């Protein structure tokens, strides 16, 4: 069994550790931070495959946290397929295999800002939604087309009732994925749901603060639904891409007042949970 590569720079000391803890308290939990650091070290080769992780006591001293935090971090690493338990060896690093669960990491050092996290999700959605809409226009059945139109009406009903419309918005895009007749799109949308719900919530909360934004979103959804209904793949693709591009612009237009509001803070907490994998 190969030994772990060690480096004194990987062990925060003194004031640096205190600064790290302050940053963690402000934006993520201690378990988030420990998980992120260990995952980066494993992926970066600082722990060789089959190498044993340091003991709980060693890790608590290294990160200056409780054993509960370390246990939570190890549990998350196990759920990601990065480490496992082995009799007689404790917790060991698992070799990267094709069965390693896929995950999206929104919690890197350059991804802690809520706005940037939303924009990354929108960028990912852009390509997916565009081709998915084009296929839906080509392949949708009469019943699936009706489901898309009803989902659009449900968004309007939610807005009229004063609800945020997050579930209805997601259901609209999920209906389009079903109409694509490609189960991989449906599976991908289901996987992304944990990220899409948070991103859609931020977008809709921000959009609700402006009647102009509300009308823009309504028009974009209507154009997308109309293109699919007409069987126009090019128009459906263009409508989906425009919706994603404008969604990003509306998020970027969000001012400090939004993020300081109760709605903005709730949205930021949603994103923090997504980035931490909770």
XYZ file of N, CA and C in Angstrom:
834
model
N 0.846 -1.190 0.000
C 0.000 0.000 0.000
C 0.879 1.237 0.000
N 0.627 2.112 -0.941
C 1.451 3.301 -1.031
C 1.095 4.298 0.053
N 2.090 5.003 0.505
C 1.862 5.951 1.587
C 1.336 7.262 1.036
N 0.753 8.018 1.934
C 0.233 9.330 1.570
C 1.383 10.292 1.329
N 1.241 11.141 0.318
C 2.213 12.203 0.093
C 1.946 13.299 1.107
N 2.963 13.719 1.808
C 2.769 14.735 2.843
C 3.375 16.046 2.412
N 2.795 17.097 2.963
C 3.294 18.442 2.672
C 2.936 19.338 3.835
N 3.912 20.048 4.376
C 3.649 20.919 5.511
C 2.683 22.019 5.154
N 2.630 22.405 3.854
C 1.743 23.482 3.437
C 0.296 23.079 3.494
N 0.005 21.741 3.564
C -1.378 21.282 3.584
C -1.973 21.335 4.979
N -1.156 21.715 5.981
C -1.634 21.776 7.347
C -1.674 23.228 7.807
N -2.843 23.873 7.815
C -2.931 25.251 8.225
C -2.535 25.420 9.671
N -1.764 26.426 10.006
C -1.279 26.660 11.354
C -1.597 28.079 11.800
N -1.622 28.276 13.137
C -1.697 29.585 13.740
C -2.784 30.478 13.189
N -2.377 31.727 12.818
C -3.335 32.716 12.355
C -4.004 32.303 11.066
N -3.300 31.546 10.232
C -3.894 31.087 8.971
C -5.085 30.195 9.253
N -4.971 29.331 10.272
C -6.068 28.439 10.620
C -7.238 29.244 11.167
N -6.950 30.267 11.968
C -8.017 31.107 12.513
C -8.753 31.841 11.401
N -7.980 32.321 10.417
C -8.591 33.014 9.282
C -9.470 32.075 8.495
N -8.982 30.844 8.312
C -9.756 29.843 7.589
C -11.078 29.602 8.298
N -11.038 29.455 9.620
C -12.253 29.195 10.380
C -13.240 30.343 10.251
N -12.736 31.578 10.230
C -13.610 32.744 10.085
C -14.309 32.729 8.746
N -13.558 32.396 7.698
C -14.151 32.332 6.365
C -15.209 31.240 6.298
N -14.913 30.095 6.927
C -15.851 28.981 6.906
C -17.143 29.358 7.600
N -17.031 30.029 8.761
C -18.237 30.404 9.497
C -19.090 31.351 8.678
N -18.434 32.180 7.842
C -19.180 33.173 7.084
C -19.899 32.605 5.893
N -19.367 31.549 5.272
C -19.935 31.103 4.003
C -20.279 29.632 3.947
N -19.543 28.791 4.655
C -19.824 27.367 4.625
C -19.651 26.801 6.022
N -20.052 25.566 6.210
C -19.861 24.934 7.508
C -18.455 24.353 7.580
N -18.046 23.987 8.791
C -16.733 23.375 8.955
C -16.668 22.036 8.222
N -17.761 21.282 8.262
C -17.782 20.000 7.542
C -17.637 20.215 6.039
N -18.264 21.292 5.513
C -18.111 21.625 4.095
C -16.636 21.811 3.755
N -15.962 22.587 4.594
C -14.565 22.925 4.314
C -13.671 21.692 4.377
N -13.826 20.912 5.434
C -12.983 19.716 5.588
C -13.218 18.759 4.417
N -14.488 18.573 4.048
C -14.804 17.703 2.910
C -14.146 18.204 1.643
N -14.250 19.511 1.393
C -13.689 20.098 0.177
C -12.177 19.932 0.115
N -11.491 20.196 1.238
C -10.028 20.095 1.266
C -9.584 18.651 1.047
N -10.195 17.724 1.770
C -9.798 16.325 1.622
C -10.109 15.804 0.216
N -11.254 16.197 -0.338
C -11.606 15.758 -1.690
C -10.592 16.277 -2.704
N -10.195 17.541 -2.555
C -9.199 18.109 -3.469
C -7.862 17.385 -3.335
N -7.479 17.049 -2.110
C -6.214 16.345 -1.900
C -6.260 14.943 -2.502
N -7.403 14.281 -2.357
C -7.536 12.939 -2.927
C -7.480 12.999 -4.442
N -8.251 13.923 -5.028
C -8.275 14.038 -6.491
C -6.937 14.531 -7.042
N -6.231 15.292 -6.222
C -4.942 15.827 -6.664
C -3.786 14.858 -6.469
N -4.066 13.683 -5.900
C -3.023 12.678 -5.765
C -2.225 12.752 -4.484
N -2.628 13.621 -3.546
C -1.893 13.693 -2.281
C -2.127 12.445 -1.428
N -3.243 11.771 -1.684
C -3.498 10.468 -1.075
C -3.545 9.457 -2.212
N -2.657 8.508 -2.202
C -2.620 7.508 -3.277
C -3.767 6.520 -3.114
N -4.221 5.913 -4.209
C -5.242 4.869 -4.114
C -4.814 3.779 -3.134
N -5.700 3.345 -2.306
C -5.499 2.327 -1.274
C -4.749 2.843 -0.055
N -4.355 4.128 -0.090
C -3.694 4.688 1.092
C -4.721 4.925 2.194
N -4.284 4.786 3.430
C -5.188 4.993 4.557
C -5.218 6.473 4.919
N -6.421 6.974 5.180
C -6.536 8.353 5.643
C -6.003 8.459 7.074
N -5.554 9.633 7.486
C -5.148 9.807 8.878
C -6.315 9.490 9.809
N -6.019 9.182 11.035
C -7.058 8.838 12.003
C -7.927 10.052 12.310
N -9.055 9.802 12.942
C -9.946 10.900 13.335
C -9.202 11.906 14.205
N -8.408 11.396 15.140
C -7.679 12.291 16.039
C -6.707 13.173 15.267
N -5.999 12.569 14.314
C -5.050 13.349 13.511
C -5.775 14.428 12.707
N -6.922 14.067 12.145
C -7.659 15.030 11.326
C -8.278 16.134 12.178
N -8.716 15.794 13.389
C -9.266 16.841 14.258
C -8.183 17.845 14.634
N -6.963 17.356 14.851
C -5.852 18.256 15.178
C -5.444 19.075 13.954
N -5.431 18.427 12.797
C -5.014 19.115 11.577
C -5.955 20.266 11.231
N -7.272 20.014 11.347
C -8.252 21.029 10.946
C -8.779 21.842 12.126
N -8.364 21.466 13.341
C -8.825 22.171 14.553
C -10.344 22.171 14.640
N -10.930 20.991 14.452
C -12.381 20.831 14.534
C -12.697 19.622 15.405
N -13.972 19.406 15.667
C -14.381 18.273 16.504
C -14.406 16.979 15.703
N -14.491 15.877 16.426
C -14.592 14.577 15.761
C -15.896 14.455 14.979
N -16.945 15.122 15.472
C -18.231 15.091 14.765
C -18.091 15.678 13.365
N -17.338 16.766 13.250
C -17.112 17.393 11.943
C -16.346 16.446 11.028
N -15.319 15.810 11.569
C -14.516 14.876 10.769
C -15.365 13.700 10.311
N -16.191 13.172 11.197
C -17.039 12.039 10.819
C -18.018 12.424 9.714
N -18.566 13.635 9.796
C -19.478 14.101 8.752
C -18.753 14.228 7.419
N -17.524 14.765 7.457
C -16.747 14.913 6.227
C -16.428 13.548 5.611
N -16.031 12.596 6.444
C -15.713 11.254 5.944
C -16.954 10.602 5.349
N -18.104 10.816 5.989
C -19.350 10.264 5.476
C -19.654 10.805 4.090
N -19.415 12.088 3.894
C -19.655 12.692 2.577
C -18.682 12.142 1.536
N -17.432 11.983 1.935
C -16.446 11.434 0.998
C -16.816 10.016 0.592
N -17.391 9.252 1.528
C -17.825 7.888 1.209
C -18.981 7.923 0.223
N -19.910 8.873 0.414
C -21.064 8.957 -0.484
C -20.645 9.360 -1.891
N -19.496 10.030 -2.000
C -18.987 10.437 -3.312
C -18.113 9.361 -3.945
N -17.903 8.262 -3.218
C -17.103 7.178 -3.769
C -15.609 7.443 -3.737
N -15.177 8.395 -2.899
C -13.747 8.731 -2.840
C -13.007 7.899 -1.800
N -13.703 7.497 -0.738
C -13.076 6.685 0.300
C -14.034 5.573 0.702
N -13.500 4.581 1.402
C -14.320 3.480 1.882
C -13.689 2.880 3.118
N -14.435 2.045 3.796
C -13.922 1.377 4.996
C -13.362 0.015 4.620
N -12.224 -0.317 5.201
C -11.594 -1.608 4.934
C -11.145 -2.208 6.255
N -11.556 -3.453 6.506
C -11.227 -4.092 7.773
C -9.722 -4.155 7.981
N -9.304 -3.675 9.129
C -7.890 -3.700 9.472
C -7.126 -2.480 8.990
N -7.743 -1.674 8.104
C -7.045 -0.500 7.566
C -7.767 0.802 7.859
N -9.004 0.719 8.334
C -9.754 1.934 8.599
C -10.323 2.517 7.310
N -10.244 3.825 7.184
C -10.766 4.513 5.998
C -9.650 4.660 4.979
N -9.894 4.144 3.766
C -8.863 4.179 2.727
C -9.400 4.874 1.485
N -8.466 5.390 0.684
C -8.808 6.052 -0.568
C -9.134 4.995 -1.617
N -10.256 5.166 -2.300
C -10.649 4.220 -3.326
C -10.109 4.635 -4.691
N -9.716 3.677 -5.501
C -9.274 4.012 -6.867
C -10.439 4.615 -7.647
N -10.137 5.545 -8.528
C -11.172 6.142 -9.368
C -11.618 5.105 -10.381
N -12.915 4.849 -10.421
C -13.462 3.875 -11.359
C -14.623 4.498 -12.107
N -15.117 3.770 -13.094
C -16.252 4.268 -13.864
C -17.524 4.306 -13.027
N -17.510 3.648 -11.868
C -18.699 3.650 -11.024
C -18.666 4.779 -9.997
N -17.599 5.588 -9.988
C -17.553 6.713 -9.069
C -18.707 7.662 -9.359
N -19.535 8.005 -8.376
C -20.709 8.842 -8.633
C -20.326 10.185 -9.246
N -21.139 10.601 -10.207
C -20.932 11.919 -10.803
C -21.482 12.976 -9.870
N -20.801 14.086 -9.745
C -21.292 15.173 -8.911
C -20.859 16.494 -9.510
N -21.546 17.531 -9.141
C -21.173 18.881 -9.548
C -20.598 19.581 -8.338
N -19.417 20.143 -8.492
C -18.756 20.826 -7.386
C -18.910 22.324 -7.570
N -19.819 22.922 -6.801
C -20.011 24.369 -6.847
C -19.332 25.045 -5.667
N -18.511 24.287 -4.936
C -17.960 24.841 -3.713
C -16.473 25.096 -3.760
N -15.892 25.221 -4.951
C -14.480 25.524 -5.045
C -14.177 26.930 -4.551
N -12.894 27.260 -4.451
C -12.512 28.564 -3.919
C -13.075 29.714 -4.735
N -13.285 29.482 -6.057
C -13.801 30.554 -6.887
C -15.290 30.400 -7.129
N -15.976 29.529 -6.364
C -17.378 29.284 -6.606
C -18.258 29.512 -5.393
N -17.772 30.272 -4.415
C -18.544 30.447 -3.189
C -19.543 31.583 -3.294
N -19.377 32.470 -4.248
C -20.310 33.559 -4.395
C -21.615 33.040 -4.982
N -22.727 33.431 -4.374
C -24.022 32.903 -4.786
C -24.352 33.222 -6.230
N -24.063 34.448 -6.670
C -24.372 34.841 -8.043
C -23.595 33.967 -9.011
N -22.321 33.776 -8.760
C -21.510 32.962 -9.666
C -21.995 31.521 -9.705
N -22.454 31.006 -8.569
C -22.969 29.641 -8.539
C -24.190 29.507 -9.434
N -25.098 30.480 -9.358
C -26.293 30.446 -10.202
C -25.913 30.540 -11.669
N -24.994 31.432 -11.997
C -24.603 31.614 -13.395
C -23.967 30.348 -13.964
N -23.223 29.623 -13.151
C -22.621 28.370 -13.632
C -23.702 27.331 -13.943
N -24.719 27.278 -13.093
C -25.808 26.342 -13.352
C -26.542 26.724 -14.631
N -26.754 28.024 -14.826
C -27.435 28.490 -16.040
C -26.608 28.172 -17.276
N -25.291 28.350 -17.200
C -24.436 28.013 -18.336
C -24.560 26.535 -18.683
N -24.614 25.697 -17.660
C -24.759 24.257 -17.888
C -26.115 23.952 -18.508
N -27.140 24.609 -18.000
C -28.491 24.388 -18.520
C -28.623 24.822 -19.976
N -27.884 25.841 -20.376
C -28.083 26.446 -21.694
C -27.989 25.415 -22.813
N -26.909 24.653 -22.825
C -26.758 23.653 -23.873
C -27.772 22.533 -23.750
N -28.041 22.118 -22.520
C -28.991 21.033 -22.294
C -30.393 21.444 -22.742
N -30.844 22.611 -22.294
C -32.200 23.059 -22.598
C -32.390 23.312 -24.091
N -31.356 23.838 -24.764
C -31.483 24.141 -26.185
C -31.748 22.901 -27.025
N -30.912 21.886 -26.869
C -31.081 20.668 -27.662
C -32.308 19.878 -27.216
N -32.605 19.921 -25.931
C -33.779 19.224 -25.420
C -35.059 19.812 -26.024
N -35.117 21.132 -26.117
C -36.289 21.791 -26.695
C -36.424 21.468 -28.171
N -35.297 21.426 -28.890
C -35.331 21.115 -30.317
C -35.875 19.708 -30.544
N -35.408 18.763 -29.750
C -35.899 17.391 -29.873
C -37.377 17.295 -29.498
N -37.780 18.050 -28.481
C -39.186 18.028 -28.070
C -40.083 18.532 -29.199
N -39.618 19.558 -29.927
C -40.398 20.089 -31.042
C -40.553 19.055 -32.148
N -39.536 18.246 -32.337
C -39.565 17.233 -33.391
C -40.343 15.978 -32.988
N -40.321 15.648 -31.711
C -40.803 14.338 -31.288
C -42.036 14.341 -30.384
N -42.445 15.463 -29.887
C -43.494 15.489 -28.875
C -44.792 14.903 -29.424
N -45.480 14.195 -28.543
C -46.792 13.668 -28.902
C -47.837 14.732 -28.572
N -49.058 14.484 -28.970
C -50.131 15.430 -28.675
C -50.311 15.574 -27.173
N -50.261 14.451 -26.472
C -50.432 14.480 -25.017
C -49.279 15.217 -24.344
N -48.063 15.006 -24.831
C -46.902 15.687 -24.244
C -46.948 17.181 -24.523
N -47.396 17.553 -25.702
C -47.544 18.962 -26.016
C -48.569 19.610 -25.086
N -49.648 18.898 -24.826
C -50.662 19.408 -23.914
C -50.094 19.558 -22.506
N -49.244 18.609 -22.094
C -48.633 18.685 -20.762
C -47.749 19.927 -20.638
N -47.047 20.260 -21.714
C -46.195 21.456 -21.700
C -47.053 22.706 -21.582
N -48.142 22.763 -22.332
C -49.012 23.935 -22.286
C -49.675 24.077 -20.915
N -50.072 22.949 -20.326
C -50.672 22.991 -18.989
C -49.650 23.429 -17.941
N -48.387 22.994 -18.122
C -47.326 23.400 -17.191
C -47.092 24.902 -17.272
N -47.201 25.442 -18.486
C -47.061 26.890 -18.665
C -48.189 27.619 -17.932
N -49.410 27.099 -18.048
C -50.543 27.712 -17.362
C -50.378 27.630 -15.847
N -49.763 26.552 -15.378
C -49.558 26.375 -13.936
C -48.599 27.435 -13.386
N -47.609 27.824 -14.196
C -46.693 28.890 -13.767
C -47.473 30.183 -13.589
N -48.361 30.494 -14.545
C -49.174 31.709 -14.453
C -50.070 31.669 -13.224
N -50.645 30.501 -12.961
C -51.536 30.357 -11.807
C -50.771 30.569 -10.501
N -49.544 30.053 -10.447
C -48.726 30.220 -9.238
C -48.407 31.694 -9.011
N -48.051 32.391 -10.087
C -47.743 33.815 -9.978
C -48.971 34.598 -9.531
N -50.137 34.252 -10.091
C -51.374 34.950 -9.727
C -51.731 34.725 -8.260
N -51.344 33.549 -7.739
C -51.641 33.219 -6.342
C -50.588 33.755 -5.381
N -49.571 34.415 -5.928
C -48.534 34.986 -5.080
C -47.459 34.011 -4.654
N -47.417 32.825 -5.284
C -46.370 31.851 -4.957
C -45.140 32.108 -5.818
N -43.999 31.516 -5.410
C -42.768 31.766 -6.154
C -42.727 31.025 -7.484
N -43.535 29.970 -7.633
C -43.610 29.279 -8.918
C -42.411 28.407 -9.232
N -41.580 28.125 -8.236
C -40.372 27.328 -8.484
C -40.733 25.927 -8.958
N -41.622 25.265 -8.241
C -41.997 23.905 -8.620
C -42.638 23.874 -9.999
N -43.481 24.871 -10.273
C -44.160 24.930 -11.562
C -43.175 25.212 -12.691
N -42.216 26.073 -12.440
C -41.188 26.381 -13.443
C -40.389 25.126 -13.762
N -39.983 24.409 -12.723
C -39.217 23.183 -12.945
C -40.055 22.149 -13.692
N -41.352 22.043 -13.333
C -42.233 21.080 -13.991
C -42.375 21.391 -15.481
N -42.358 22.667 -15.830
C -42.447 23.074 -17.233
C -41.255 22.526 -18.019
N -40.050 22.711 -17.481
C -38.851 22.235 -18.165
C -38.766 20.706 -18.128
N -39.291 20.101 -17.059
C -39.310 18.641 -16.986
C -40.255 18.071 -18.039
N -41.363 18.749 -18.287
C -42.305 18.297 -19.312
C -41.658 18.331 -20.692
N -40.821 19.333 -20.914
C -40.103 19.419 -22.188
C -39.106 18.263 -22.308
N -38.457 17.920 -21.211
C -37.498 16.807 -21.254
C -38.210 15.505 -21.601
N -39.391 15.306 -21.051
C -40.154 14.095 -21.367
C -40.523 14.060 -22.849
N -40.842 15.233 -23.401
C -41.255 15.306 -24.805
C -40.097 15.093 -25.764
N -38.862 15.149 -25.272
C -37.704 14.926 -26.139
C -37.585 13.455 -26.541
N -38.256 12.582 -25.814
C -38.217 11.130 -26.059
C -36.789 10.582 -25.967
N -35.968 11.252 -25.176
C -34.623 10.752 -24.887
C -34.524 10.614 -23.376
N -34.576 9.389 -22.856
C -34.578 9.210 -21.403
C -33.333 9.753 -20.716
N -32.252 9.930 -21.473
C -31.044 10.480 -20.855
C -31.242 11.941 -20.472
N -32.005 12.680 -21.296
C -32.306 14.064 -20.933
C -33.151 14.097 -19.665
N -34.136 13.207 -19.598
C -34.991 13.162 -18.413
C -34.173 12.812 -17.171
N -33.263 11.838 -17.303
C -32.408 11.462 -16.173
C -31.496 12.613 -15.769
N -30.960 13.323 -16.763
C -30.060 14.436 -16.470
C -30.804 15.557 -15.758
N -32.004 15.861 -16.234
C -32.794 16.910 -15.589
C -33.130 16.512 -14.157
N -33.433 15.232 -13.943
C -33.712 14.761 -12.583
C -32.478 14.901 -11.697
N -31.308 14.555 -12.253
C -30.076 14.701 -11.477
C -29.819 16.165 -11.146
N -30.035 17.029 -12.140
C -29.765 18.449 -11.954
C -30.798 19.133 -11.069
N -31.885 18.425 -10.753
C -32.970 19.066 -10.017
C -32.492 19.689 -8.713
N -31.523 19.038 -8.039
C -31.023 19.586 -6.780
C -30.372 20.943 -6.988
N -29.768 21.153 -8.157
C -29.144 22.432 -8.462
C -30.141 23.381 -9.124
N -31.016 22.818 -9.993
C -31.955 23.652 -10.729
C -32.969 24.309 -9.801
N -33.426 23.583 -8.785
C -34.400 24.173 -7.883
C -33.836 25.417 -7.207
N -32.591 25.332 -6.742
C -31.982 26.488 -6.084
C -31.780 27.631 -7.069
N -31.311 27.303 -8.280
C -31.070 28.340 -9.284
C -32.374 28.988 -9.726
N -33.408 28.170 -9.955
C -34.703 28.707 -10.364
C -35.292 29.570 -9.260
N -35.113 29.132 -8.013
C -35.631 29.926 -6.891
C -34.989 31.308 -6.858
N -33.677 31.380 -7.014
C -32.999 32.674 -7.028
C -33.515 33.527 -8.175
N -33.613 32.908 -9.366
C -34.053 33.651 -10.538
C -35.466 34.197 -10.355
N -36.370 33.353 -9.890
C -37.758 33.790 -9.776
C -37.949 34.799 -8.650
N -37.220 34.649 -7.553
C -37.308 35.638 -6.475
C -36.842 37.007 -6.955
N -35.753 36.991 -7.717
C -35.228 38.250 -8.223
C -36.161 38.836 -9.281
N -36.665 37.977 -10.162
C -37.543 38.442 -11.227
C -38.845 39.009 -10.676
N -39.320 38.445 -9.555
C -40.586 38.888 -8.977
C -40.521 40.323 -8.472
N -39.308 40.842 -8.286
C -39.142 42.210 -7.795
C -39.344 43.241 -8.895
N -39.481 42.782 -10.135
C -39.647 43.698 -11.267
C -40.769 43.193 -12.171
N -41.779 44.017 -12.382
C -42.876 43.619 -13.267
C -42.371 43.420 -14.689
N -41.345 44.163 -15.069
C -40.769 44.006 -16.410
C -40.131 42.621 -16.547
N -39.407 42.190 -15.522
C -38.796 40.867 -15.540
C -39.866 39.779 -15.621
N -40.937 39.950 -14.840
C -42.006 38.954 -14.822
C -42.589 38.781 -16.225
N -42.818 39.890 -16.913
C -43.380 39.834 -18.268
C -42.389 39.216 -19.252
N -41.113 39.514 -19.072
C -40.091 38.939 -19.950
C -40.070 37.418 -19.834
N -40.072 36.951 -18.604
C -40.021 35.499 -18.369
C -41.263 34.826 -18.937
N -42.417 35.449 -18.726
C -43.672 34.894 -19.256
C -43.598 34.794 -20.775
N -43.079 35.831 -21.416
C -42.989 35.838 -22.879
C -42.001 34.781 -23.378
N -40.899 34.606 -22.656
C -39.896 33.616 -23.060
C -40.440 32.201 -22.951
N -41.126 31.923 -21.846
C -41.729 30.601 -21.680
C -42.786 30.353 -22.758
N -43.598 31.377 -23.031
C -44.660 31.233 -24.027
C -44.074 30.977 -25.409
N -42.984 31.664 -25.754
C -42.349 31.476 -27.066
C -41.787 30.069 -27.185
N -41.215 29.571 -26.103
C -40.665 28.216 -26.106
C -41.778 27.190 -26.289
N -42.843 27.348 -25.538
C -43.963 26.413 -25.640
C -44.602 26.470 -27.033
N -44.715 27.663 -27.598
C -45.327 27.826 -28.920
C -44.483 27.157 -30.000
N -43.156 27.284 -29.909
C -42.267 26.681 -30.903
C -42.358 25.159 -30.852
N -42.429 24.616 -29.651
C -42.562 23.163 -29.519
C -43.911 22.710 -30.067
N -44.949 23.468 -29.761
C -46.282 23.127 -30.254
C -46.330 23.150 -31.785
N -45.595 24.096 -32.387
C -45.577 24.225 -33.849
C -44.655 23.220 -34.508
N -43.894 22.487 -33.713
C -42.963 21.512 -34.275
C -41.758 22.142 -34.936
N -41.415 23.374 -34.537
C -40.298 24.116 -35.125
C -39.064 23.939 -34.242
N -38.186 23.013 -34.619
C -37.021 22.695 -33.796
C -36.063 23.871 -33.677
N -35.814 24.571 -34.791
C -34.886 25.697 -34.749
C -35.402 26.804 -33.835
N -36.698 27.098 -33.952
C -37.280 28.146 -33.116
C -37.284 27.731 -31.650
N -37.531 26.446 -31.380
C -37.535 25.960 -30.000
C -36.149 26.074 -29.388
N -35.129 25.675 -30.162
C -33.755 25.779 -29.678
C -33.408 27.238 -29.393
N -33.738 28.122 -30.327
C -33.424 29.544 -30.170
C -34.154 30.127 -28.960
N -35.413 29.716 -28.761
C -36.185 30.237 -27.630
C -35.590 29.780 -26.302
N -35.160 28.516 -26.252
C -34.561 27.998 -25.017
C -33.244 28.704 -24.712
N -32.423 28.897 -25.730
C -31.143 29.573 -25.526
C -31.343 31.020 -25.089
N -32.310 31.703 -25.718
C -32.584 33.092 -25.347
C -33.062 33.172 -23.901
N -33.896 32.211 -23.505
C -34.393 32.194 -22.123
C -33.244 32.040 -21.135
N -32.308 31.145 -21.435
C -31.166 30.941 -20.552
C -30.267 32.173 -20.504
N -30.012 32.763 -21.675
C -29.157 33.956 -21.730
C -29.779 35.122 -20.952
N -31.084 35.304 -21.130
C -31.753 36.392 -20.423
C -31.846 36.112 -18.928
N -31.971 34.845 -18.562
C -31.987 34.487 -17.136
C -30.680 34.901 -16.482
N -29.565 34.645 -17.189
C -28.258 35.036 -16.656
C -28.163 36.551 -16.516
N -28.666 37.269 -17.509
C -28.615 38.736 -17.459
C -29.449 39.275 -16.299
N -30.601 38.650 -16.072
C -31.452 39.126 -14.972
C -30.800 38.856 -13.622
N -30.113 37.717 -13.512
C -29.399 37.427 -12.267
C -28.283 38.439 -12.057
N -27.555 38.746 -13.123
C -26.458 39.709 -13.015
C -26.960 41.101 -12.666
N -28.223 41.356 -12.997
C -28.799 42.665 -12.690
C -29.251 42.769 -11.233
N -29.241 41.637 -10.529
C -29.647 41.654 -9.121
C -28.703 42.548 -8.334
N -29.263 43.473 -7.572
C -28.422 44.411 -6.829
C -28.199 43.931 -5.397
N -27.420 44.698 -4.658
C -27.114 44.322 -3.283
C -28.371 44.277 -2.426
N -29.361 45.097 -2.792
C -30.591 45.127 -2.016
C -31.295 43.781 -2.063
N -31.230 43.112 -3.227
C -31.861 41.795 -3.327
C -31.174 40.809 -2.413
N -29.838 40.739 -2.471
C -29.113 39.755 -1.668
C -29.181 40.075 -0.178
N -29.479 41.347 0.155
C -29.610 41.716 1.560
C -31.020 41.471 2.075
N -31.975 41.263 1.155
C -33.357 41.049 1.552
C -33.539 39.653 2.130
N -34.683 39.451 2.796
C -34.974 38.134 3.364
C -35.030 37.080 2.268
N -35.621 37.459 1.122
C -35.706 36.516 -0.001
C -34.322 36.172 -0.535
N -33.477 37.189 -0.675
C -32.134 36.959 -1.189
C -31.296 36.105 -0.254
N -31.426 36.349 1.046
C -30.678 35.559 2.019
C -31.161 34.108 2.034
N -32.485 33.917 1.877
C -33.024 32.552 1.820
C -32.502 31.840 0.584
N -32.440 32.570 -0.538
C -31.925 31.987 -1.777
C -30.455 31.628 -1.619
N -29.689 32.488 -0.957
C -28.269 32.225 -0.751
C -28.075 30.978 0.109
N -28.957 30.795 1.099
C -28.860 29.590 1.933
C -29.163 28.339 1.106
N -30.131 28.449 0.190
C -30.434 27.323 -0.696
C -29.193 26.918 -1.480
N -28.514 27.922 -2.016
C -27.326 27.655 -2.822
C -26.195 27.102 -1.975
N -26.074 27.604 -0.757
C -25.015 27.088 0.135
C -25.234 25.612 0.417
N -26.506 25.222 0.595
C -26.792 23.814 0.834
C -26.459 22.979 -0.395
N -26.758 23.510 -1.573
C -26.443 22.799 -2.813
C -24.948 22.616 -2.932
N -24.164 23.675 -2.685
C -22.718 23.608 -2.851
C -22.068 22.668 -1.843
N -22.727 22.536 -0.677
C -22.137 21.648 0.343
C -22.589 20.206 0.151
N -23.537 19.987 -0.774
C -24.010 18.637 -1.016
C -25.096 18.182 -0.074
N -25.690 19.112 0.685
C -26.764 18.751 1.623
C -28.118 18.910 0.976
